[in-house]
Short mmCIF file of C-alpha atoms and ligand atoms in Angstrom, two decimals:
data_model
loop_
_atom_site.label_atom_id
_atom_site.label_comp_id
_atom_site.label_asym_id
_atom_site.label_seq_id
_atom_site.Cartn_x
_atom_site.Cartn_y
_atom_site.Cartn_z
CA MET A 1 125.34 82.32 141.67
CA SER A 2 125.26 79.35 139.35
CA VAL A 3 125.91 75.79 140.53
CA ASP A 4 129.63 75.78 139.68
CA PRO A 5 131.03 77.24 142.93
CA TRP A 6 129.32 74.37 144.76
CA LYS A 7 131.26 71.71 142.94
CA GLY A 8 133.05 69.41 145.35
CA ILE A 9 131.86 71.30 148.43
CA LEU A 10 131.23 68.03 150.27
CA LYS A 11 134.75 66.84 149.57
CA ASP A 12 136.92 69.90 150.19
CA THR A 13 137.49 69.60 153.96
CA GLN A 14 137.88 73.29 154.73
CA ARG A 15 134.97 74.46 152.66
CA HIS A 16 132.90 71.59 153.95
CA SER A 17 133.26 72.48 157.60
CA ALA A 18 132.40 76.13 156.89
CA TYR A 19 129.41 74.90 154.90
CA LEU A 20 128.30 72.63 157.76
CA ARG A 21 128.39 75.50 160.26
CA TYR A 22 126.51 77.82 157.95
CA PHE A 23 123.95 75.13 157.15
CA GLU A 24 123.27 74.26 160.77
CA GLU A 25 123.01 77.88 161.93
CA TRP A 26 120.44 78.71 159.30
CA GLU A 27 118.59 75.44 159.57
CA ALA A 28 118.06 76.00 163.31
CA ARG A 29 116.27 79.25 162.42
CA ILE A 30 114.17 78.19 159.44
CA GLY A 31 113.50 74.43 159.77
CA SER A 32 113.57 73.72 156.05
CA PHE A 33 114.69 70.06 156.22
CA LEU A 34 112.89 67.10 157.80
CA GLU A 35 116.06 65.02 157.52
CA TYR A 36 119.57 65.72 156.22
CA ARG A 37 122.98 64.06 156.02
CA LEU A 38 125.83 66.33 155.09
CA SER A 39 128.68 64.00 155.83
CA GLN A 40 128.61 61.78 152.77
CA ASP A 41 131.28 61.99 150.10
CA ASP A 42 130.41 63.07 146.64
CA PRO A 43 131.31 60.69 143.81
CA SER A 44 135.06 60.56 143.23
CA ASP A 45 134.98 61.50 139.54
CA SER A 46 132.27 64.10 140.18
CA GLY A 47 134.41 66.99 138.96
CA ARG A 48 133.92 65.95 135.37
CA LEU A 49 130.15 65.60 135.58
CA PRO A 50 127.81 68.52 134.77
CA LEU A 51 126.60 68.87 138.38
CA GLY A 52 129.55 67.10 140.00
CA GLY A 53 129.54 67.43 143.80
CA VAL A 54 126.64 69.88 143.90
CA PRO A 55 124.39 69.33 146.95
CA PHE A 56 120.61 69.56 146.58
CA GLY A 57 117.43 69.20 148.63
CA VAL A 58 114.42 67.07 147.75
CA LYS A 59 110.81 67.75 148.75
CA ASP A 60 109.74 64.94 151.04
CA ASN A 61 107.08 63.62 148.67
CA ILE A 62 109.81 62.64 146.17
CA ALA A 63 111.62 59.35 146.81
CA VAL A 64 115.34 59.19 147.61
CA GLU A 65 116.56 55.69 148.34
CA GLY A 66 117.45 55.19 152.00
CA TYR A 67 115.78 58.41 153.15
CA HIS A 68 112.36 58.75 154.70
CA CYS A 69 109.51 59.82 152.46
CA THR A 70 106.99 61.25 154.92
CA CYS A 71 104.99 63.59 152.68
CA GLY A 72 104.81 65.77 155.82
CA SER A 73 102.25 63.30 157.17
CA LYS A 74 101.93 61.29 160.33
CA ILE A 75 100.68 58.42 158.20
CA LEU A 76 104.10 58.04 156.48
CA LYS A 77 106.28 59.34 159.31
CA ASP A 78 108.29 56.13 159.61
CA PHE A 79 108.30 55.10 155.97
CA THR A 80 111.69 54.75 154.28
CA SER A 81 111.92 54.75 150.51
CA PRO A 82 113.41 51.61 148.92
CA TYR A 83 114.16 53.38 145.63
CA SER A 84 114.77 56.84 144.14
CA ALA A 85 112.59 58.93 141.85
CA THR A 86 113.75 59.16 138.23
CA ALA A 87 114.50 62.89 138.61
CA VAL A 88 116.72 62.11 141.61
CA ASN A 89 118.50 59.28 139.78
CA ARG A 90 119.19 61.55 136.81
CA LEU A 91 120.65 64.21 139.09
CA LYS A 92 122.81 61.64 140.86
CA ALA A 93 124.06 60.37 137.50
CA ALA A 94 125.03 63.97 136.69
CA GLY A 95 127.10 64.07 139.90
CA ALA A 96 124.74 66.00 142.16
CA VAL A 97 124.34 64.81 145.75
CA PRO A 98 120.99 64.74 147.59
CA VAL A 99 121.65 65.98 151.13
CA GLY A 100 118.19 65.79 152.61
CA LYS A 101 114.43 65.91 152.49
CA CYS A 102 112.57 69.22 152.64
CA ASN A 103 109.42 70.03 154.57
CA LEU A 104 106.06 70.46 152.83
CA ASP A 105 102.35 70.79 153.42
CA GLU A 106 100.96 67.30 154.08
CA PHE A 107 100.83 65.48 150.72
CA GLY A 108 101.40 68.83 148.97
CA MET A 109 98.06 70.24 150.11
CA GLY A 110 98.47 73.86 151.07
CA SER A 111 100.18 77.17 150.40
CA SER A 112 102.15 77.77 153.59
CA THR A 113 103.91 74.53 154.70
CA ASP A 114 102.04 75.08 157.99
CA ASN A 115 99.97 72.01 157.01
CA SER A 116 103.00 69.79 157.65
CA ALA A 117 102.22 67.42 160.51
CA LEU A 118 105.91 67.13 161.35
CA LYS A 119 107.64 70.52 161.48
CA LYS A 120 107.26 74.29 161.14
CA THR A 121 109.22 75.98 158.37
CA HIS A 122 109.93 79.71 158.49
CA ASN A 123 110.65 82.23 155.77
CA PRO A 124 114.38 83.17 155.74
CA TRP A 125 113.44 86.81 155.08
CA ASP A 126 111.29 87.02 158.21
CA VAL A 127 110.90 84.00 160.45
CA SER A 128 107.50 85.15 161.69
CA ARG A 129 106.21 84.50 158.17
CA VAL A 130 105.52 81.35 156.16
CA ALA A 131 107.83 80.17 153.40
CA GLY A 132 104.82 79.45 151.19
CA GLY A 133 103.84 76.01 150.03
CA SER A 134 103.57 73.35 149.50
CA SER A 135 107.31 73.15 148.60
CA GLY A 136 108.12 75.61 151.41
CA GLY A 137 111.09 73.66 152.78
CA SER A 138 112.69 73.47 149.35
CA ALA A 139 112.20 77.22 148.77
CA ALA A 140 113.48 78.25 152.21
CA ALA A 141 116.58 76.04 151.88
CA VAL A 142 117.50 77.59 148.52
CA ALA A 143 116.72 81.14 149.70
CA ALA A 144 118.99 80.76 152.73
CA GLY A 145 121.78 79.41 150.53
CA LEU A 146 121.84 75.93 152.12
CA VAL A 147 121.68 74.34 148.67
CA PRO A 148 121.77 75.97 145.22
CA PHE A 149 118.67 74.07 144.17
CA ALA A 150 115.99 71.73 145.42
CA LEU A 151 113.34 69.59 143.80
CA GLY A 152 109.70 70.37 144.45
CA SER A 153 106.36 69.34 143.01
CA ASP A 154 103.80 71.67 141.47
CA THR A 155 100.18 70.52 141.36
CA GLY A 156 98.61 73.96 141.55
CA GLY A 157 101.48 76.33 142.28
CA SER A 158 103.52 74.53 144.92
CA VAL A 159 106.88 75.30 143.31
CA ARG A 160 106.13 78.82 142.06
CA GLN A 161 104.35 80.27 145.10
CA PRO A 162 106.99 79.34 147.73
CA ALA A 163 109.67 80.48 145.25
CA ALA A 164 107.88 83.85 145.09
CA PHE A 165 107.58 84.05 148.89
CA CYS A 166 111.27 83.27 149.43
CA GLY A 167 112.81 85.21 146.51
CA VAL A 168 114.13 82.34 144.37
CA TYR A 169 113.39 80.92 140.92
CA GLY A 170 110.68 78.27 140.63
CA LEU A 171 110.11 76.24 137.47
CA LYS A 172 106.90 74.30 136.88
CA PRO A 173 107.76 72.35 133.74
CA THR A 174 105.37 71.29 130.96
CA TYR A 175 103.16 68.40 132.13
CA GLY A 176 105.03 65.20 131.30
CA ALA A 177 108.38 66.91 130.64
CA VAL A 178 109.79 65.44 133.86
CA SER A 179 109.04 61.89 134.98
CA ARG A 180 106.71 61.57 137.98
CA TYR A 181 108.12 58.16 138.86
CA GLY A 182 108.91 58.34 142.57
CA LEU A 183 106.70 61.38 143.21
CA VAL A 184 103.97 60.47 145.68
CA ALA A 185 100.69 61.10 143.85
CA TYR A 186 98.32 63.86 144.97
CA ALA A 187 96.52 64.89 141.75
CA SER A 188 98.15 62.99 138.91
CA SER A 189 96.74 64.87 135.92
CA LEU A 190 97.95 68.22 137.26
CA GLU A 191 101.29 67.66 138.87
CA VAL A 192 104.89 67.70 137.78
CA VAL A 193 108.29 67.61 139.46
CA GLY A 194 109.80 71.12 139.38
CA VAL A 195 112.93 73.01 140.37
CA LEU A 196 113.59 75.72 142.97
CA ALA A 197 116.89 77.41 142.18
CA ASP A 198 119.11 80.31 143.19
CA THR A 199 119.60 81.56 139.61
CA VAL A 200 118.12 81.09 136.13
CA ASP A 201 121.33 79.33 135.09
CA THR A 202 120.98 76.76 137.88
CA ALA A 203 117.30 76.15 137.05
CA ARG A 204 118.14 75.64 133.38
CA ARG A 205 120.98 73.23 134.07
CA VAL A 206 118.95 71.17 136.50
CA PHE A 207 115.96 71.03 134.17
CA ASP A 208 118.25 69.91 131.37
CA VAL A 209 119.31 66.92 133.46
CA ILE A 210 115.89 65.82 134.78
CA LYS A 211 113.69 66.33 131.70
CA GLY A 212 112.78 63.68 129.13
CA GLN A 213 110.86 60.49 128.64
CA ASP A 214 110.99 57.69 131.21
CA GLU A 215 109.61 54.22 130.63
CA LEU A 216 108.58 54.12 134.29
CA ASP A 217 106.10 56.99 133.76
CA GLN A 218 103.62 56.46 130.94
CA SER A 219 102.67 60.14 130.94
CA SER A 220 106.24 61.35 130.47
CA ALA A 221 107.02 62.87 127.10
CA LEU A 222 109.93 62.87 124.73
CA TYR A 223 111.31 66.39 125.10
CA PRO A 224 111.58 67.99 121.67
CA GLY A 225 114.87 69.55 120.63
CA LEU A 226 113.13 72.46 118.98
CA SER A 227 110.00 74.22 120.14
CA ARG A 228 106.95 72.33 118.88
CA ASP A 229 103.27 72.99 118.74
CA ARG A 230 100.72 70.96 120.68
CA GLY A 231 100.49 68.43 117.85
CA GLY A 232 104.23 67.80 118.11
CA ASN A 233 105.13 69.54 114.86
CA PRO A 234 108.35 71.52 114.86
CA GLY A 235 107.58 75.16 115.50
CA ALA A 236 109.54 78.28 114.80
CA ALA A 237 112.87 78.75 116.54
CA PRO A 238 112.43 80.48 119.90
CA PRO A 239 112.24 84.27 119.59
CA ALA A 240 115.00 86.41 121.04
CA ALA A 241 114.02 87.24 124.61
CA SER A 242 114.48 90.96 124.15
CA THR A 243 112.01 91.15 121.26
CA ALA A 244 109.48 88.63 122.57
CA ARG A 245 105.78 89.42 122.36
CA ILE A 246 104.59 89.33 125.97
CA ALA A 247 100.89 89.13 126.82
CA VAL A 248 99.77 90.80 130.03
CA VAL A 249 96.41 90.38 131.75
CA GLU A 250 94.18 93.43 132.02
CA GLY A 251 92.01 94.21 135.02
CA LEU A 252 93.36 91.78 137.57
CA GLU A 253 91.59 92.26 140.86
CA GLY A 254 92.44 91.57 144.47
CA LEU A 255 96.19 92.17 144.27
CA SER A 256 97.95 93.76 147.24
CA PRO A 257 99.43 97.18 146.39
CA GLU A 258 102.95 95.68 146.51
CA VAL A 259 102.11 92.91 144.04
CA GLU A 260 100.17 95.24 141.79
CA GLU A 261 103.01 97.77 141.64
CA THR A 262 105.49 95.00 140.93
CA TYR A 263 103.31 93.65 138.13
CA ARG A 264 103.22 97.13 136.55
CA SER A 265 106.94 97.68 136.93
CA SER A 266 107.70 94.24 135.46
CA ILE A 267 105.57 95.07 132.42
CA ASP A 268 107.47 98.39 132.12
CA PHE A 269 110.75 96.52 132.41
CA TYR A 270 109.98 94.19 129.50
CA LYS A 271 108.64 97.06 127.43
CA ALA A 272 111.83 99.04 127.98
CA ALA A 273 113.88 95.95 127.11
CA GLY A 274 112.27 95.96 123.64
CA CYS A 275 109.46 93.44 124.07
CA GLU A 276 106.06 93.99 122.51
CA ILE A 277 103.45 94.14 125.28
CA GLN A 278 100.00 92.77 124.38
CA PRO A 279 97.14 93.35 126.83
CA VAL A 280 94.82 90.32 126.83
CA SER A 281 91.85 89.06 128.79
CA LEU A 282 91.63 85.59 130.31
CA PRO A 283 87.94 85.20 131.16
CA SER A 284 88.26 81.56 132.22
CA LEU A 285 90.67 82.52 135.00
CA ASP A 286 87.70 83.39 137.22
CA TYR A 287 86.67 79.73 137.25
CA ALA A 288 90.13 78.21 137.55
CA VAL A 289 90.14 77.79 141.34
CA ALA A 290 86.75 76.03 141.37
CA ALA A 291 87.83 73.69 138.57
CA TYR A 292 91.20 73.04 140.16
CA TYR A 293 89.83 72.11 143.58
CA THR A 294 87.16 69.88 142.04
CA ILE A 295 89.67 67.96 139.92
CA ALA A 296 92.49 67.95 142.50
CA THR A 297 90.29 66.69 145.34
CA ALA A 298 88.65 64.06 143.10
CA GLU A 299 92.07 62.69 142.15
CA ALA A 300 93.34 62.99 145.72
CA SER A 301 90.44 60.95 147.08
CA ALA A 302 91.45 58.11 144.77
CA ASN A 303 95.23 58.47 145.18
CA LEU A 304 95.10 58.57 148.97
CA ALA A 305 92.91 55.45 149.21
CA ARG A 306 96.12 53.39 149.37
CA TYR A 307 96.97 54.52 152.92
CA THR A 308 95.16 51.85 154.88
CA GLY A 309 97.79 50.87 157.42
CA ILE A 310 97.88 47.40 155.88
CA ARG A 311 100.95 47.34 153.66
CA TYR A 312 102.86 50.38 154.88
CA GLY A 313 102.52 53.52 156.90
CA TYR A 314 100.94 54.24 160.25
CA ARG A 315 98.75 51.46 161.70
CA ASP A 316 96.50 51.84 164.71
CA THR A 317 97.18 48.61 166.54
CA GLY A 318 94.34 49.09 169.02
CA ALA A 319 91.65 48.11 166.51
CA VAL A 320 90.03 44.66 166.49
CA THR A 321 88.58 44.20 162.99
CA MET A 322 90.32 45.11 159.75
CA GLU A 323 87.68 47.68 158.88
CA GLU A 324 88.14 49.34 162.23
CA MET A 325 91.90 49.29 161.80
CA VAL A 326 91.72 51.00 158.39
CA ARG A 327 89.27 53.59 159.63
CA SER A 328 91.16 54.49 162.74
CA SER A 329 94.59 54.42 161.04
CA ARG A 330 93.29 56.96 158.51
CA THR A 331 91.47 59.00 161.16
CA LYS A 332 94.59 59.29 163.28
CA GLY A 333 97.15 59.34 160.46
CA PHE A 334 95.79 62.12 158.22
CA GLY A 335 95.61 65.80 159.16
CA ASP A 336 92.47 67.96 158.83
CA GLU A 337 93.24 69.52 155.45
CA VAL A 338 93.89 66.10 153.90
CA LYS A 339 90.66 64.71 155.34
CA LEU A 340 88.72 67.72 154.07
CA ARG A 341 90.03 67.11 150.56
CA ILE A 342 89.33 63.38 150.61
CA LEU A 343 85.76 64.15 151.66
CA LEU A 344 85.34 66.85 149.01
CA GLY A 345 86.78 64.59 146.32
CA THR A 346 84.50 61.75 147.31
CA TYR A 347 81.57 64.17 147.27
CA VAL A 348 82.21 65.52 143.76
CA LEU A 349 82.64 61.98 142.39
CA ARG A 350 79.65 60.33 144.03
CA SER A 351 77.38 58.51 141.66
CA GLY A 352 74.79 60.59 139.88
CA PHE A 353 76.60 63.87 140.54
CA GLN A 354 79.62 63.66 138.27
CA ASP A 355 78.04 65.86 135.59
CA GLN A 356 77.32 68.54 138.11
CA TYR A 357 80.87 68.85 139.45
CA TYR A 358 83.61 66.81 137.81
CA GLY A 359 82.18 67.11 134.27
CA ARG A 360 81.82 70.86 134.63
CA ALA A 361 85.32 71.21 135.99
CA GLN A 362 86.64 69.36 132.92
CA LYS A 363 84.78 71.82 130.68
CA ILE A 364 86.39 74.75 132.48
CA ARG A 365 89.72 73.01 132.06
CA THR A 366 89.15 72.95 128.30
CA ALA A 367 88.11 76.62 128.33
CA ILE A 368 91.34 77.53 130.14
CA ARG A 369 93.39 75.58 127.62
CA ASN A 370 91.57 77.37 124.79
CA ASP A 371 92.18 80.76 126.41
CA PHE A 372 95.91 80.03 126.59
CA ASP A 373 95.95 78.73 122.99
CA ARG A 374 94.37 81.98 121.88
CA VAL A 375 96.90 84.05 123.83
CA PHE A 376 99.88 82.05 122.52
CA ALA A 377 98.67 82.25 118.93
CA ALA A 378 99.68 85.93 119.04
CA ALA A 379 102.19 86.14 121.91
CA ASP A 380 105.33 84.23 122.86
CA LEU A 381 104.91 84.54 126.61
CA LEU A 382 102.42 85.60 129.24
CA LEU A 383 103.41 87.61 132.31
CA MET A 384 101.32 87.28 135.50
CA PRO A 385 101.67 87.69 139.24
CA VAL A 386 102.23 84.43 141.17
CA PHE A 387 100.15 85.14 144.27
CA PRO A 388 98.04 88.20 145.26
CA VAL A 389 100.04 88.87 148.43
CA GLN A 390 103.59 88.54 149.74
CA ALA A 391 104.60 85.95 152.36
CA PHE A 392 101.99 86.10 155.13
CA PRO A 393 102.48 85.56 158.89
CA HIS A 394 102.09 82.09 160.44
CA GLY A 395 98.62 81.30 161.73
CA ASP A 396 95.19 81.54 160.20
CA THR A 397 94.53 85.17 161.04
CA SER A 398 96.11 86.83 158.00
CA LEU A 399 94.88 84.44 155.29
CA ASP A 400 92.66 81.53 156.29
CA GLN A 401 92.64 78.17 154.49
CA PHE A 402 89.73 79.21 152.26
CA GLN A 403 91.31 82.54 151.27
CA GLN A 404 94.55 80.68 150.53
CA LYS A 405 92.66 78.50 148.06
CA LEU A 406 91.09 81.52 146.32
CA ALA A 407 94.57 83.02 146.07
CA ASP A 408 95.76 80.05 143.96
CA LYS A 409 93.99 81.69 141.01
CA PHE A 410 97.14 82.71 139.15
CA THR A 411 99.04 79.48 139.57
CA VAL A 412 96.46 76.70 139.03
CA ALA A 413 95.68 77.71 135.44
CA ALA A 414 99.09 76.51 134.19
CA ASN A 415 98.51 73.09 135.80
CA LEU A 416 95.03 72.78 134.33
CA ALA A 417 96.46 73.54 130.88
CA GLY A 418 99.70 71.55 131.31
CA ILE A 419 101.87 74.49 130.22
CA PRO A 420 105.22 75.53 131.73
CA ALA A 421 105.63 78.53 134.03
CA LEU A 422 108.63 80.11 135.74
CA SER A 423 108.37 82.21 138.87
CA PHE A 424 111.16 84.79 139.24
CA PRO A 425 112.15 87.20 142.03
CA THR A 426 111.94 90.98 141.63
CA ALA A 427 113.10 93.81 143.89
CA PRO A 428 111.78 93.21 147.44
CA ARG A 429 109.07 95.50 148.82
CA ASN A 430 108.75 96.22 152.54
CA GLY A 431 111.67 93.88 153.09
CA LEU A 432 109.95 90.87 151.50
CA PRO A 433 110.35 89.27 148.07
CA VAL A 434 107.74 89.59 145.31
CA GLY A 435 107.56 86.96 142.59
CA MET A 436 106.20 87.28 139.07
CA GLN A 437 105.72 84.41 136.62
CA LEU A 438 106.23 83.90 132.91
CA LEU A 439 104.11 81.29 131.15
CA GLY A 440 104.49 79.85 127.66
CA PRO A 441 103.13 77.14 125.38
CA VAL A 442 104.06 73.49 126.03
CA PHE A 443 107.81 72.78 125.83
CA SER A 444 108.75 76.49 125.81
CA GLU A 445 110.96 76.25 128.93
CA GLN A 446 114.00 77.69 127.13
CA ARG A 447 111.98 80.75 126.20
CA LEU A 448 110.97 81.23 129.84
CA PHE A 449 114.60 80.97 131.00
CA ALA A 450 115.78 83.45 128.38
CA ALA A 451 113.15 86.05 129.28
CA ALA A 452 113.72 85.61 133.04
CA GLU A 453 117.45 85.97 132.47
CA ILE A 454 117.25 89.45 130.96
CA HIS A 455 115.30 90.50 134.03
CA GLU A 456 117.81 88.75 136.33
CA LYS A 457 120.69 90.69 134.72
CA SER A 458 118.89 93.97 135.36
CA LEU A 459 118.71 93.26 139.10
CA GLY A 460 122.48 93.63 139.45
CA GLY A 461 122.61 90.76 141.92
CA ILE A 462 119.62 88.79 143.12
CA PRO A 463 118.38 90.16 146.48
CA ARG A 464 119.08 87.74 149.37
CA PRO A 465 117.80 87.64 152.96
CA HIS A 466 119.77 89.18 155.80
CA GLY A 467 122.58 86.85 156.92
CA PHE A 468 122.92 85.16 153.51
CA ARG A 469 126.49 84.31 152.51
CA SER A 470 127.63 82.66 149.34
CA VAL A 471 129.06 79.32 150.23
N1 LIG B 1 97.97 75.38 147.07
C1 LIG B 1 97.58 74.36 146.14
C2 LIG B 1 96.88 73.23 146.87
O1 LIG B 1 96.82 73.31 148.04
C3 LIG B 1 98.77 73.88 145.38
C4 LIG B 1 99.33 72.62 145.89
C5 LIG B 1 100.41 72.01 145.04
O2 LIG B 1 100.78 72.50 143.97
N2 LIG B 1 100.85 70.85 145.48
O3 LIG B 1 96.40 72.32 146.29
#
């Protein structure tokens, strides 16, 4: 379903009360929102706007004026945002209505949303399983049909992986294509605000509204009208999706049988649709996780230094000196995974050791970029799995925190290179969704949408979890 049927849902009394009931029934089961308000009116002239009256969710590390912005952390549990992120403001100007804040792994650190200090979120397909992360609340809310789309953030896969776990679309845009103003920083050189959506059409329309330069974010880019190369020169017009040259990675290891079979059948699908399949190797992929966690933790250690309990956030009032207050506010306010990453980041940046860790990670980052450049010199798109396994059960027994990090292999590469990637749902296996992703050169989002759309059409209706109704 595209966003149109949602127009005015908050205003039409009959539809609204049915929507409220549906929302609350599902929400009680999956816990996707940390806070929501469904009673507000949508703007009166919303019918004429592109997303007039369409409700949406916002990951709780993205600011919405008047709502909390907890980042899933005890340290920001009582913080209310005095302003809205640029992406949120652009959506509001297009008529869309933010209805609440979605759960996440604390500060976006994780792959399950179980690292939230505030709430458990469950997968709508099977509530004993995680929704993925870190934008797990956003993905679960869209999958259950509570909202047609939600904003998320993707630093190393946090939009695409939960989208894959919940059976929805997940766009990680080109770095800089969407303003980060109002996104709470985790690893600034890697992250971007992205979209979780029920259909390709919804994802495309939302991206169209939120993309583009913003004077409040120096790293935001003017979005070119035509596809352009890395130097900003106009490139060739986008190829027709059905004749695209699609690179596929040979010899991927460690995939579950379900994900491996789906990867093969997706390759077969695009071949049958008329695409030219090009097997490639991506040698740098083996080092991507190490480089990602070195760079991400280094940046996190600096970005999270601002939570001292002095100007905002949790403050331990029992302390006597200021130093004690800062130390104990951080000790009590941050969860274990966040502390681990601050320590790791401080370790890799300590004086005299930068060459050994951070410098090397930057070299791998360049190698990854070069690998992608080589692939996209001959191919229009690259098809890859999103995550080696389907949604796993809650708890550390199925995939511990370290294994979860290793499993980020297929998602982190796009962040290290700054290129766009779109995760799309395929036919479920064993009753659970499987997601694949398409990647392309910078600013090739339209190409990704077009290729995902021919696959979407072939599904004859996107599979939805049991109990899903169209609102
Ligand atoms: N799982 C990755 C991490 O924990 C991705 C996080 C993200 O994209 N925010 O860092």
